[in-house]
């Protein structure tokens, strides 16, 4: 709006209308400026700041490493600190070393059986025992298989034991070496070219392409187990679902394209459910709604999801009920509070925090106990939060980020309040969010999958490794044993015995 200040109208009514128009225009521009400013701050946080509202656990670990190092120096050399700082509490008791580790005993005698004081004979009255943790570096070795031939002088028949099956036809790798390569890449996030460098330091030259062939060959054995894991998980009635992007090399265009890993998790530990925790990853080249629809074709029950609209299509026949995520709702307000400390955003965080405080007190209880506590404590907090948002929303500019956060919550209110009607439903999708974190680490280290087939192998290995971790099973020992059994002819109709939680029953100690 442009005004000729030298030729303003003299009609008071016209001037009043002009002033109202100017005030409305200023309010709209201020709202738009504020919205764009918040977007800029969020983009800056996404690029330069910490991604989560909590400090990354790895960053905590790095800080603790430095503190522990300083503490060790101080204990070794007390003069290293000019002013000793008294400990606020007694140091925690160190855990004993695991019993399953091999022991090497070293006996330190006095060197003499004669008393140095009086010359009398010494006799044993006891001993002091202490333990230290040692490290034996990994080593490569060659397994030489000899098959003697025997001949019958009477009839000339030659007899020889058959050659054992190998995991990869004509390949050099044993199941143990294959398991090491798989765990290094998909659990410890060490790319194959770095593994090749590590093997070279041990004196064995292995091309990256050779290691890639080993990964493909090992996954061929594990695909059937992955399918069985999927069938077991989708037979549940409570699941968590999400997806995450992975870059996939697109040779035709000379760059990468964006594929997706769809992740489904089962975690009933919050309410003491009978099913063991598990996670399944499925690769797809896109994020179309048809993907989860095909994955969950036979699923019936409650699905914990984020705000992705494609999940809404799953509720058409009534077999699937969606439970929305309070963590995603909270994140909307957190980003605003982090950007400019808006009082309304801080108030929203406080109210959501009260709901989470109730959940923390009842975690691990039975569904009936959780439901009773939610109805007596959480329902009033939830209703009050909704009334507060409905009161504040009309007072905010329509395009304000805070208004968008409130509309996001109110539009999903049925899903957000589903936990008030079922003690088995969780407040958020954090179990599947945790299952996605290893993929993010792998994405950072691997850079991209080499093909759609590489994405599918990523899904197979992540499913087995993450399910191992959820059940306190050591992934290397598990994969080594599973590959060995499969090569030795494990029956296809007994794959359930190789699922991580069933395998753990026969192998209770971590290897």
Short mmCIF file of C-alpha atoms in Angstrom, two decimals:
data_model
loop_
_atom_site.label_atom_id
_atom_site.label_comp_id
_atom_site.label_asym_id
_atom_site.label_seq_id
_atom_site.Cartn_x
_atom_site.Cartn_y
_atom_site.Cartn_z
CA UNK A 1 0.00 0.00 0.00
CA UNK A 2 1.42 3.36 -1.06
CA UNK A 3 0.15 6.66 0.44
CA UNK A 4 0.43 10.20 -0.85
CA UNK A 5 1.22 11.96 2.39
CA UNK A 6 0.72 15.34 0.76
CA UNK A 7 -2.81 14.50 -0.38
CA UNK A 8 -4.53 12.64 2.48
CA UNK A 9 -8.33 12.47 2.51
CA UNK A 10 -10.17 14.82 4.85
CA UNK A 11 -13.15 12.55 5.51
CA UNK A 12 -12.77 11.15 9.09
CA UNK A 13 -14.53 7.88 8.21
CA UNK A 14 -12.19 7.37 5.27
CA UNK A 15 -9.19 8.15 7.47
CA UNK A 16 -10.37 5.64 10.09
CA UNK A 17 -10.70 2.94 7.46
CA UNK A 18 -7.28 3.83 6.08
CA UNK A 19 -5.71 3.53 9.54
CA UNK A 20 -7.38 0.15 10.13
CA UNK A 21 -6.09 -1.13 6.77
CA UNK A 22 -2.57 0.05 7.61
CA UNK A 23 -2.74 -1.61 11.05
CA UNK A 24 -3.96 -4.86 9.50
CA UNK A 25 -1.20 -4.75 6.91
CA UNK A 26 1.45 -4.11 9.58
CA UNK A 27 0.14 -6.98 11.71
CA UNK A 28 0.20 -9.32 8.72
CA UNK A 29 3.75 -8.31 7.78
CA UNK A 30 4.96 -8.64 11.38
CA UNK A 31 3.43 -12.10 11.58
CA UNK A 32 5.06 -13.11 8.29
CA UNK A 33 8.42 -11.72 9.40
CA UNK A 34 8.17 -13.64 12.68
CA UNK A 35 7.24 -16.84 10.84
CA UNK A 36 10.16 -16.52 8.44
CA UNK A 37 12.53 -15.70 11.29
CA UNK A 38 11.53 -18.88 13.11
CA UNK A 39 11.98 -20.90 9.93
CA UNK A 40 15.49 -19.49 9.52
CA UNK A 41 16.37 -20.36 13.11
CA UNK A 42 15.03 -23.90 12.69
CA UNK A 43 17.07 -24.36 9.53
CA UNK A 44 20.14 -23.06 11.34
CA UNK A 45 19.51 -25.52 14.16
CA UNK A 46 19.04 -28.35 11.67
CA UNK A 47 22.36 -27.56 9.99
CA UNK A 48 24.54 -26.39 12.86
CA UNK A 49 22.78 -27.29 16.10
CA UNK A 50 21.94 -30.55 17.80
CA UNK A 51 19.11 -32.31 16.07
CA UNK A 52 17.32 -33.68 19.10
CA UNK A 53 16.02 -31.80 22.11
CA UNK A 54 18.33 -33.99 24.16
CA UNK A 55 22.10 -33.87 23.94
CA UNK A 56 23.35 -36.75 21.84
CA UNK A 57 24.42 -39.72 23.95
CA UNK A 58 27.65 -40.01 21.98
CA UNK A 59 28.53 -36.45 22.95
CA UNK A 60 27.94 -37.33 26.60
CA UNK A 61 30.23 -40.32 26.16
CA UNK A 62 32.99 -38.14 24.70
CA UNK A 63 32.77 -35.79 27.66
CA UNK A 64 32.83 -38.66 30.15
CA UNK A 65 35.92 -40.08 28.43
CA UNK A 66 37.83 -36.85 29.10
CA UNK A 67 36.58 -36.66 32.70
CA UNK A 68 37.53 -40.28 33.37
CA UNK A 69 40.98 -39.67 31.89
CA UNK A 70 41.50 -36.61 34.10
CA UNK A 71 40.36 -38.61 37.12
CA UNK A 72 42.81 -41.41 36.37
CA UNK A 73 45.67 -38.89 36.08
CA UNK A 74 44.70 -37.31 39.38
CA UNK A 75 44.59 -40.67 41.13
CA UNK A 76 47.98 -41.68 39.71
CA UNK A 77 49.62 -38.32 40.48
CA UNK A 78 47.83 -36.44 43.27
CA UNK A 79 50.05 -33.39 42.74
CA UNK A 80 48.62 -32.97 39.23
CA UNK A 81 45.73 -30.98 40.71
CA UNK A 82 46.69 -27.85 42.57
CA UNK A 83 43.48 -27.77 44.59
CA UNK A 84 41.98 -31.16 45.36
CA UNK A 85 38.22 -31.20 45.06
CA UNK A 86 36.50 -33.41 47.64
CA UNK A 87 34.20 -36.03 46.21
CA UNK A 88 30.53 -35.31 46.78
CA UNK A 89 29.70 -39.00 47.05
CA UNK A 90 31.46 -42.33 47.41
CA UNK A 91 32.74 -43.70 44.09
CA UNK A 92 30.42 -46.31 42.58
CA UNK A 93 31.31 -49.94 43.21
CA UNK A 94 32.96 -51.45 40.17
CA UNK A 95 31.18 -54.41 38.64
CA UNK A 96 32.97 -57.73 38.70
CA UNK A 97 34.35 -59.01 35.43
CA UNK A 98 32.02 -61.44 33.58
CA UNK A 99 32.40 -65.10 34.51
CA UNK A 100 32.33 -66.32 30.91
CA UNK A 101 35.60 -64.59 30.01
CA UNK A 102 38.64 -66.91 29.90
CA UNK A 103 41.09 -66.53 32.80
CA UNK A 104 44.89 -66.68 32.71
CA UNK A 105 46.34 -67.14 36.17
CA UNK A 106 49.69 -65.69 37.18
CA UNK A 107 51.06 -66.83 40.55
CA UNK A 108 53.50 -64.46 42.19
CA UNK A 109 55.45 -66.30 44.88
CA UNK A 110 57.92 -64.84 47.33
CA UNK A 111 60.84 -66.62 45.66
CA UNK A 112 61.86 -68.41 48.82
CA UNK A 113 60.41 -70.88 51.31
CA UNK A 114 62.62 -69.55 54.12
CA UNK A 115 61.56 -66.65 56.34
CA UNK A 116 63.81 -63.67 55.69
CA UNK A 117 63.38 -62.57 59.32
CA UNK A 118 64.24 -65.68 61.36
CA UNK A 119 65.14 -68.35 58.82
CA UNK A 120 62.15 -70.56 59.67
CA UNK A 121 60.10 -72.52 57.11
CA UNK A 122 57.19 -70.68 55.43
CA UNK A 123 53.76 -72.31 55.03
CA UNK A 124 50.71 -71.07 53.09
CA UNK A 125 47.96 -69.39 55.13
CA UNK A 126 45.89 -67.89 52.31
CA UNK A 127 46.20 -65.70 49.26
CA UNK A 128 45.14 -62.37 47.78
CA UNK A 129 43.43 -62.48 44.40
CA UNK A 130 42.91 -59.53 42.06
CA UNK A 131 41.89 -59.35 38.42
CA UNK A 132 42.77 -57.12 35.48
CA UNK A 133 41.05 -56.95 32.11
CA UNK A 134 43.34 -57.86 29.22
CA UNK A 135 42.95 -57.46 25.46
CA UNK A 136 43.95 -60.08 22.90
CA UNK A 137 44.08 -58.42 19.46
CA UNK A 138 42.08 -60.04 16.69
CA UNK A 139 44.09 -62.24 14.39
CA UNK A 140 43.52 -63.83 11.04
CA UNK A 141 44.33 -67.50 10.65
CA UNK A 142 44.10 -70.08 7.90
CA UNK A 143 41.89 -73.13 8.39
CA UNK A 144 43.50 -75.88 6.32
CA UNK A 145 41.18 -78.76 5.46
CA UNK A 146 42.93 -82.01 4.59
CA UNK A 147 40.98 -84.91 3.07
CA UNK A 148 43.16 -88.00 2.75
CA UNK A 149 42.35 -90.38 -0.08
CA UNK A 150 42.17 -94.12 0.47
CA UNK A 151 42.28 -96.85 -2.15
CA UNK A 152 41.28 -100.49 -2.00
CA UNK A 153 43.95 -102.79 -3.41
CA UNK A 154 41.38 -105.49 -4.00
CA UNK A 155 38.94 -103.59 -6.23
CA UNK A 156 40.70 -100.28 -6.88
CA UNK A 157 37.96 -98.15 -5.28
CA UNK A 158 39.11 -94.74 -4.06
CA UNK A 159 37.42 -93.32 -0.94
CA UNK A 160 37.61 -89.75 0.34
CA UNK A 161 35.53 -87.69 2.77
CA UNK A 162 33.30 -85.19 0.94
CA UNK A 163 34.37 -81.56 0.92
CA UNK A 164 32.50 -79.51 3.52
CA UNK A 165 30.01 -76.95 2.30
CA UNK A 166 31.17 -73.35 2.28
CA UNK A 167 29.01 -70.30 2.97
CA UNK A 168 30.09 -68.89 -0.39
CA UNK A 169 30.89 -71.35 -3.15
CA UNK A 170 34.62 -71.21 -3.83
CA UNK A 171 35.02 -68.45 -1.25
CA UNK A 172 37.77 -68.12 1.34
CA UNK A 173 35.66 -66.77 4.21
CA UNK A 174 34.45 -68.93 7.07
CA UNK A 175 31.15 -68.12 8.82
CA UNK A 176 33.15 -66.42 11.57
CA UNK A 177 34.88 -64.07 9.13
CA UNK A 178 31.62 -63.34 7.33
CA UNK A 179 29.97 -62.48 10.66
CA UNK A 180 32.85 -60.14 11.47
CA UNK A 181 32.49 -58.29 8.16
CA UNK A 182 28.71 -58.00 8.57
CA UNK A 183 28.85 -56.76 12.15
CA UNK A 184 31.63 -54.30 11.36
CA UNK A 185 29.61 -52.73 8.56
CA UNK A 186 26.04 -52.85 9.82
CA UNK A 187 26.54 -52.72 13.59
CA UNK A 188 29.81 -50.82 14.05
CA UNK A 189 29.29 -48.79 10.84
CA UNK A 190 32.74 -49.46 9.36
CA UNK A 191 32.56 -49.25 5.54
CA UNK A 192 34.07 -52.07 3.51
CA UNK A 193 36.96 -50.00 2.19
CA UNK A 194 38.04 -49.27 5.77
CA UNK A 195 37.74 -52.94 6.64
CA UNK A 196 39.97 -53.71 3.68
CA UNK A 197 42.55 -51.33 5.15
CA UNK A 198 42.31 -53.09 8.53
CA UNK A 199 42.83 -56.49 6.93
CA UNK A 200 45.83 -55.08 5.05
CA UNK A 201 47.40 -54.06 8.36
CA UNK A 202 47.11 -57.73 9.36
CA UNK A 203 49.01 -58.69 6.22
CA UNK A 204 46.06 -59.91 4.12
CA UNK A 205 45.15 -57.97 0.97
CA UNK A 206 41.41 -58.16 0.32
CA UNK A 207 39.72 -56.05 -2.32
CA UNK A 208 36.64 -54.11 -1.38
CA UNK A 209 34.77 -55.88 -4.17
CA UNK A 210 35.65 -59.22 -2.54
CA UNK A 211 34.21 -58.08 0.77
CA UNK A 212 31.10 -56.83 -1.04
CA UNK A 213 30.67 -60.26 -2.59
CA UNK A 214 30.93 -61.83 0.85
CA UNK A 215 28.20 -59.53 2.18
CA UNK A 216 25.91 -60.47 -0.70
CA UNK A 217 26.58 -64.18 -0.25
CA UNK A 218 25.97 -64.05 3.50
CA UNK A 219 22.70 -62.14 3.03
CA UNK A 220 21.49 -64.87 0.68
CA UNK A 221 21.56 -67.27 3.63
CA UNK A 222 19.87 -64.79 5.96
CA UNK A 223 16.98 -63.68 3.72
CA UNK A 224 14.74 -66.57 4.78
CA UNK A 225 15.38 -65.75 8.45
CA UNK A 226 14.50 -62.12 7.76
CA UNK A 227 11.21 -63.20 6.20
CA UNK A 228 10.45 -65.33 9.24
CA UNK A 229 11.24 -62.40 11.54
CA UNK A 230 8.83 -60.21 9.52
CA UNK A 231 6.07 -62.79 9.77
CA UNK A 232 6.56 -63.10 13.52
CA UNK A 233 6.52 -59.35 14.09
CA UNK A 234 3.51 -58.56 11.89
CA UNK A 235 1.50 -61.19 13.76
CA UNK A 236 1.55 -58.85 16.78
CA UNK A 237 -1.31 -56.53 17.67
CA UNK A 238 0.77 -53.51 18.80
CA UNK A 239 3.54 -52.08 16.59
CA UNK A 240 5.49 -48.87 16.04
CA UNK A 241 6.09 -47.64 12.49
CA UNK A 242 8.27 -45.01 10.82
CA UNK A 243 10.57 -44.58 7.85
CA UNK A 244 13.91 -42.98 7.17
CA UNK A 245 15.68 -42.00 3.95
CA UNK A 246 18.82 -43.71 2.67
CA UNK A 247 20.75 -42.50 -0.38
CA UNK A 248 21.06 -45.10 -3.14
CA UNK A 249 23.55 -44.86 -5.98
CA UNK A 250 21.86 -44.22 -9.33
CA UNK A 251 24.53 -45.06 -11.95
CA UNK A 252 22.39 -43.96 -14.89
CA UNK A 253 22.31 -40.37 -13.64
CA UNK A 254 25.72 -40.32 -12.03
CA UNK A 255 24.38 -39.40 -8.61
CA UNK A 256 22.30 -40.81 -5.76
CA UNK A 257 18.57 -41.16 -5.44
CA UNK A 258 16.59 -41.32 -2.21
CA UNK A 259 15.33 -44.70 -1.09
CA UNK A 260 13.49 -45.47 2.13
CA UNK A 261 13.87 -47.93 4.94
CA UNK A 262 10.47 -48.62 6.49
CA UNK A 263 10.96 -49.62 10.13
CA UNK A 264 8.51 -51.55 12.29
CA UNK A 265 9.25 -52.21 15.95
CA UNK A 266 7.64 -54.28 18.68
CA UNK A 267 8.32 -53.34 22.27
CA UNK A 268 5.93 -54.52 24.99
CA UNK A 269 8.32 -54.02 27.89
CA UNK A 270 6.50 -50.84 28.93
CA UNK A 271 3.47 -52.87 30.00
CA UNK A 272 5.03 -56.28 30.62
CA UNK A 273 3.73 -57.87 27.42
CA UNK A 274 4.67 -61.46 26.54
CA UNK A 275 6.19 -60.87 23.08
CA UNK A 276 9.95 -60.25 22.88
CA UNK A 277 11.15 -56.92 21.45
CA UNK A 278 12.06 -56.90 17.77
CA UNK A 279 12.63 -54.55 14.85
CA UNK A 280 12.14 -55.14 11.14
CA UNK A 281 13.45 -53.01 8.28
CA UNK A 282 12.07 -53.16 4.74
CA UNK A 283 13.62 -51.31 1.82
CA UNK A 284 11.53 -49.44 -0.75
CA UNK A 285 12.62 -47.05 -3.52
CA UNK A 286 10.07 -44.40 -2.49
CA UNK A 287 7.75 -43.17 0.26
CA UNK A 288 4.42 -43.92 -1.38
CA UNK A 289 1.53 -44.85 0.89
CA UNK A 290 1.31 -48.19 -0.91
CA UNK A 291 4.51 -49.31 0.86
CA UNK A 292 3.20 -49.51 4.45
CA UNK A 293 -0.13 -50.74 3.07
CA UNK A 294 1.60 -53.75 1.51
CA UNK A 295 3.81 -54.36 4.55
CA UNK A 296 0.83 -54.30 6.94
CA UNK A 297 -1.60 -56.14 4.70
CA UNK A 298 -2.37 -58.78 7.35
CA UNK A 299 -1.69 -56.68 10.46
CA UNK A 300 -4.55 -56.07 12.88
CA UNK A 301 -4.17 -53.90 15.96
CA UNK A 302 -2.75 -50.60 17.17
CA UNK A 303 -0.07 -48.87 15.11
CA UNK A 304 1.97 -46.10 16.76
CA UNK A 305 2.86 -43.56 14.06
CA UNK A 306 4.07 -40.02 13.45
CA UNK A 307 2.25 -37.43 11.35
CA UNK A 308 2.82 -39.06 7.93
CA UNK A 309 -0.50 -38.83 6.08
CA UNK A 310 0.02 -42.12 4.25
CA UNK A 311 -0.70 -44.07 7.43
CA UNK A 312 -4.27 -42.74 7.46
CA UNK A 313 -5.10 -45.00 4.50
CA UNK A 314 -4.47 -48.04 6.67
CA UNK A 315 -7.56 -47.41 8.80
CA UNK A 316 -10.06 -47.92 5.96
CA UNK A 317 -11.29 -51.40 6.88
CA UNK A 318 -11.12 -50.87 10.64
CA UNK A 319 -8.43 -53.48 11.29
CA UNK A 320 -5.78 -50.89 12.19
CA UNK A 321 -6.10 -48.15 14.82
CA UNK A 322 -3.57 -45.33 14.78
CA UNK A 323 -2.02 -43.96 17.97
CA UNK A 324 -0.36 -40.58 17.43
CA UNK A 325 2.99 -39.54 18.89
CA UNK A 326 3.26 -37.02 21.73
CA UNK A 327 7.01 -36.68 21.13
CA UNK A 328 6.39 -35.27 17.65
CA UNK A 329 3.77 -32.91 19.08
CA UNK A 330 6.17 -31.77 21.78
CA UNK A 331 8.92 -31.23 19.22
CA UNK A 332 6.84 -28.59 17.42
CA UNK A 333 6.62 -26.49 20.58
CA UNK A 334 10.21 -27.21 21.54
CA UNK A 335 11.56 -25.80 18.28
CA UNK A 336 9.66 -22.55 18.88
CA UNK A 337 10.78 -22.32 22.50
CA UNK A 338 14.38 -23.01 21.45
CA UNK A 339 14.22 -20.31 18.78
CA UNK A 340 12.83 -17.38 20.78
CA UNK A 341 11.68 -18.62 24.20
CA UNK A 342 8.01 -17.88 23.49
CA UNK A 343 6.05 -18.06 26.80
CA UNK A 344 3.18 -19.97 25.17
CA UNK A 345 5.58 -22.58 23.79
CA UNK A 346 7.21 -22.96 27.20
CA UNK A 347 3.79 -23.39 28.79
CA UNK A 348 2.92 -26.11 26.26
CA UNK A 349 6.16 -27.92 27.09
CA UNK A 350 5.36 -27.73 30.80
CA UNK A 351 1.90 -29.22 30.30
CA UNK A 352 3.21 -32.05 28.10
CA UNK A 353 5.95 -32.69 30.65
CA UNK A 354 3.30 -33.30 33.33
CA UNK A 355 1.73 -35.99 31.15
CA UNK A 356 5.09 -37.66 30.66
CA UNK A 357 5.76 -37.53 34.41
CA UNK A 358 2.71 -39.73 35.00
CA UNK A 359 3.97 -42.20 32.36
CA UNK A 360 7.36 -42.41 34.02
CA UNK A 361 5.75 -43.51 37.30
CA UNK A 362 3.68 -46.31 35.73
CA UNK A 363 6.19 -47.66 33.22
CA UNK A 364 6.50 -51.45 33.49
CA UNK A 365 3.16 -51.83 35.28
CA UNK A 366 0.31 -54.00 34.03
CA UNK A 367 -2.06 -52.57 31.37
CA UNK A 368 -4.91 -52.41 33.92
CA UNK A 369 -2.79 -50.46 36.40
CA UNK A 370 -1.55 -48.10 33.70
CA UNK A 371 -5.06 -47.48 32.41
CA UNK A 372 -6.41 -46.72 35.89
CA UNK A 373 -3.56 -44.27 36.58
CA UNK A 374 -4.06 -42.55 33.25
CA UNK A 375 -7.77 -42.09 33.81
CA UNK A 376 -7.26 -40.69 37.31
CA UNK A 377 -4.17 -38.54 36.64
CA UNK A 378 -3.52 -38.02 32.92
CA UNK A 379 -7.04 -37.42 31.61
CA UNK A 380 -7.47 -34.10 33.42
CA UNK A 381 -4.04 -32.93 32.23
CA UNK A 382 -4.87 -33.84 28.63
CA UNK A 383 -8.30 -32.18 28.72
CA UNK A 384 -6.82 -29.05 30.28
CA UNK A 385 -4.13 -28.92 27.60
CA UNK A 386 -6.69 -29.10 24.82
CA UNK A 387 -8.87 -26.39 26.37
CA UNK A 388 -5.80 -24.18 26.76
CA UNK A 389 -4.85 -24.60 23.09
CA UNK A 390 -8.39 -23.95 21.88
CA UNK A 391 -8.43 -20.75 23.96
CA UNK A 392 -5.05 -19.49 22.74
CA UNK A 393 -5.32 -20.46 19.07
CA UNK A 394 -7.85 -17.75 18.02
CA UNK A 395 -5.60 -15.09 19.56
CA UNK A 396 -2.60 -16.04 17.38
CA UNK A 397 -1.91 -14.99 13.77
CA UNK A 398 -3.04 -17.76 11.45
CA UNK A 399 0.38 -18.33 9.90
CA UNK A 400 2.36 -18.16 13.13
CA UNK A 401 4.51 -21.22 13.87
CA UNK A 402 2.92 -21.52 17.30
CA UNK A 403 -0.52 -21.66 15.69
CA UNK A 404 0.73 -24.38 13.34
CA UNK A 405 1.99 -26.39 16.33
CA UNK A 406 -1.38 -26.14 18.04
CA UNK A 407 -3.28 -27.09 14.89
CA UNK A 408 -0.92 -30.07 14.45
CA UNK A 409 -1.87 -31.32 17.92
CA UNK A 410 -5.61 -30.63 17.65
CA UNK A 411 -5.90 -32.27 14.22
CA UNK A 412 -4.48 -35.51 15.68
CA UNK A 413 -6.31 -35.37 18.99
CA UNK A 414 -8.09 -38.72 18.63
CA UNK A 415 -4.76 -40.46 18.05
CA UNK A 416 -3.02 -38.52 20.83
CA UNK A 417 -5.68 -39.50 23.39
CA UNK A 418 -5.81 -43.16 22.38
CA UNK A 419 -3.56 -44.05 25.31
CA UNK A 420 -6.35 -43.02 27.71
CA UNK A 421 -8.43 -45.99 26.54
CA UNK A 422 -5.82 -48.79 26.38
CA UNK A 423 -3.09 -49.43 28.94
CA UNK A 424 -0.92 -51.13 26.30
CA UNK A 425 -0.61 -48.02 24.12
CA UNK A 426 2.49 -45.88 24.58
CA UNK A 427 2.68 -42.10 24.52
CA UNK A 428 5.11 -41.87 21.60
CA UNK A 429 6.97 -43.72 18.87
CA UNK A 430 10.33 -43.63 20.64
CA UNK A 431 10.95 -47.40 20.27
CA UNK A 432 10.98 -47.11 16.48
CA UNK A 433 12.88 -43.81 16.66
CA UNK A 434 15.62 -45.63 18.56
CA UNK A 435 15.63 -48.34 15.92
CA UNK A 436 16.24 -45.69 13.25
CA UNK A 437 19.34 -44.24 14.95
CA UNK A 438 21.71 -47.02 13.78
CA UNK A 439 20.54 -46.38 10.21
CA UNK A 440 21.44 -42.70 10.59
CA UNK A 441 24.92 -43.64 11.82
CA UNK A 442 25.34 -46.09 8.94
CA UNK A 443 24.12 -43.46 6.49
CA UNK A 444 26.77 -41.07 7.78
CA UNK A 445 29.58 -43.62 7.47
CA UNK A 446 28.55 -45.65 4.42
CA UNK A 447 27.49 -42.48 2.52
CA UNK A 448 25.06 -44.46 0.32
CA UNK A 449 23.85 -47.89 -0.71
CA UNK A 450 25.34 -49.08 -3.97
CA UNK A 451 22.02 -50.20 -5.45
CA UNK A 452 18.47 -51.15 -4.55
CA UNK A 453 19.86 -54.59 -3.75
CA UNK A 454 22.28 -52.93 -1.34
CA UNK A 455 19.32 -51.25 0.34
CA UNK A 456 17.60 -54.60 0.72
CA UNK A 457 20.73 -56.15 2.24
CA UNK A 458 20.93 -53.17 4.58
CA UNK A 459 17.36 -53.96 5.68
CA UNK A 460 18.06 -57.68 6.25
CA UNK A 461 21.15 -57.14 8.37
CA UNK A 462 19.73 -54.22 10.34
CA UNK A 463 16.66 -56.29 11.22
CA UNK A 464 18.69 -59.15 12.67
CA UNK A 465 21.31 -57.00 14.39
CA UNK A 466 18.86 -54.57 15.98
CA UNK A 467 16.64 -57.45 17.15
CA UNK A 468 19.74 -59.01 18.71
CA UNK A 469 20.54 -55.82 20.59
CA UNK A 470 16.95 -55.48 21.81
CA UNK A 471 17.19 -59.00 23.29
CA UNK A 472 20.71 -58.60 24.77
CA UNK A 473 22.21 -60.99 22.23
CA UNK A 474 25.77 -60.33 21.01
CA UNK A 475 25.38 -59.85 17.22
CA UNK A 476 28.72 -61.35 16.13
CA UNK A 477 28.27 -64.58 18.12
CA UNK A 478 24.71 -64.85 16.86
CA UNK A 479 25.49 -64.36 13.16
CA UNK A 480 28.50 -66.66 13.30
CA UNK A 481 26.44 -69.46 14.82
CA UNK A 482 23.43 -68.89 12.54
CA UNK A 483 25.55 -68.91 9.38
CA UNK A 484 27.34 -72.04 10.55
CA UNK A 485 24.07 -73.84 11.22
CA UNK A 486 22.58 -72.83 7.90
CA UNK A 487 25.63 -73.98 5.95
CA UNK A 488 25.47 -77.27 7.86
CA UNK A 489 21.87 -77.78 6.72
CA UNK A 490 19.59 -76.31 9.40
CA UNK A 491 15.99 -77.36 8.52
CA UNK A 492 13.99 -74.60 6.84
CA UNK A 493 10.94 -75.53 8.93
CA UNK A 494 12.85 -74.78 12.15
CA UNK A 495 13.85 -71.19 11.41
CA UNK A 496 11.94 -69.99 14.47
CA UNK A 497 14.68 -71.54 16.60
CA UNK A 498 17.16 -69.11 15.03
CA UNK A 499 15.23 -65.94 15.86
CA UNK A 500 17.32 -63.91 18.37
CA UNK A 501 15.14 -64.46 21.45
CA UNK A 502 14.78 -68.20 20.77
CA UNK A 503 18.50 -68.52 20.03
CA UNK A 504 19.27 -66.80 23.34
CA UNK A 505 17.50 -69.57 25.27
CA UNK A 506 20.09 -72.06 24.01
CA UNK A 507 22.95 -69.56 24.27
CA UNK A 508 22.26 -67.49 27.42
CA UNK A 509 25.80 -66.15 27.82
CA UNK A 510 27.16 -63.51 25.49
CA UNK A 511 30.08 -64.83 23.46
#
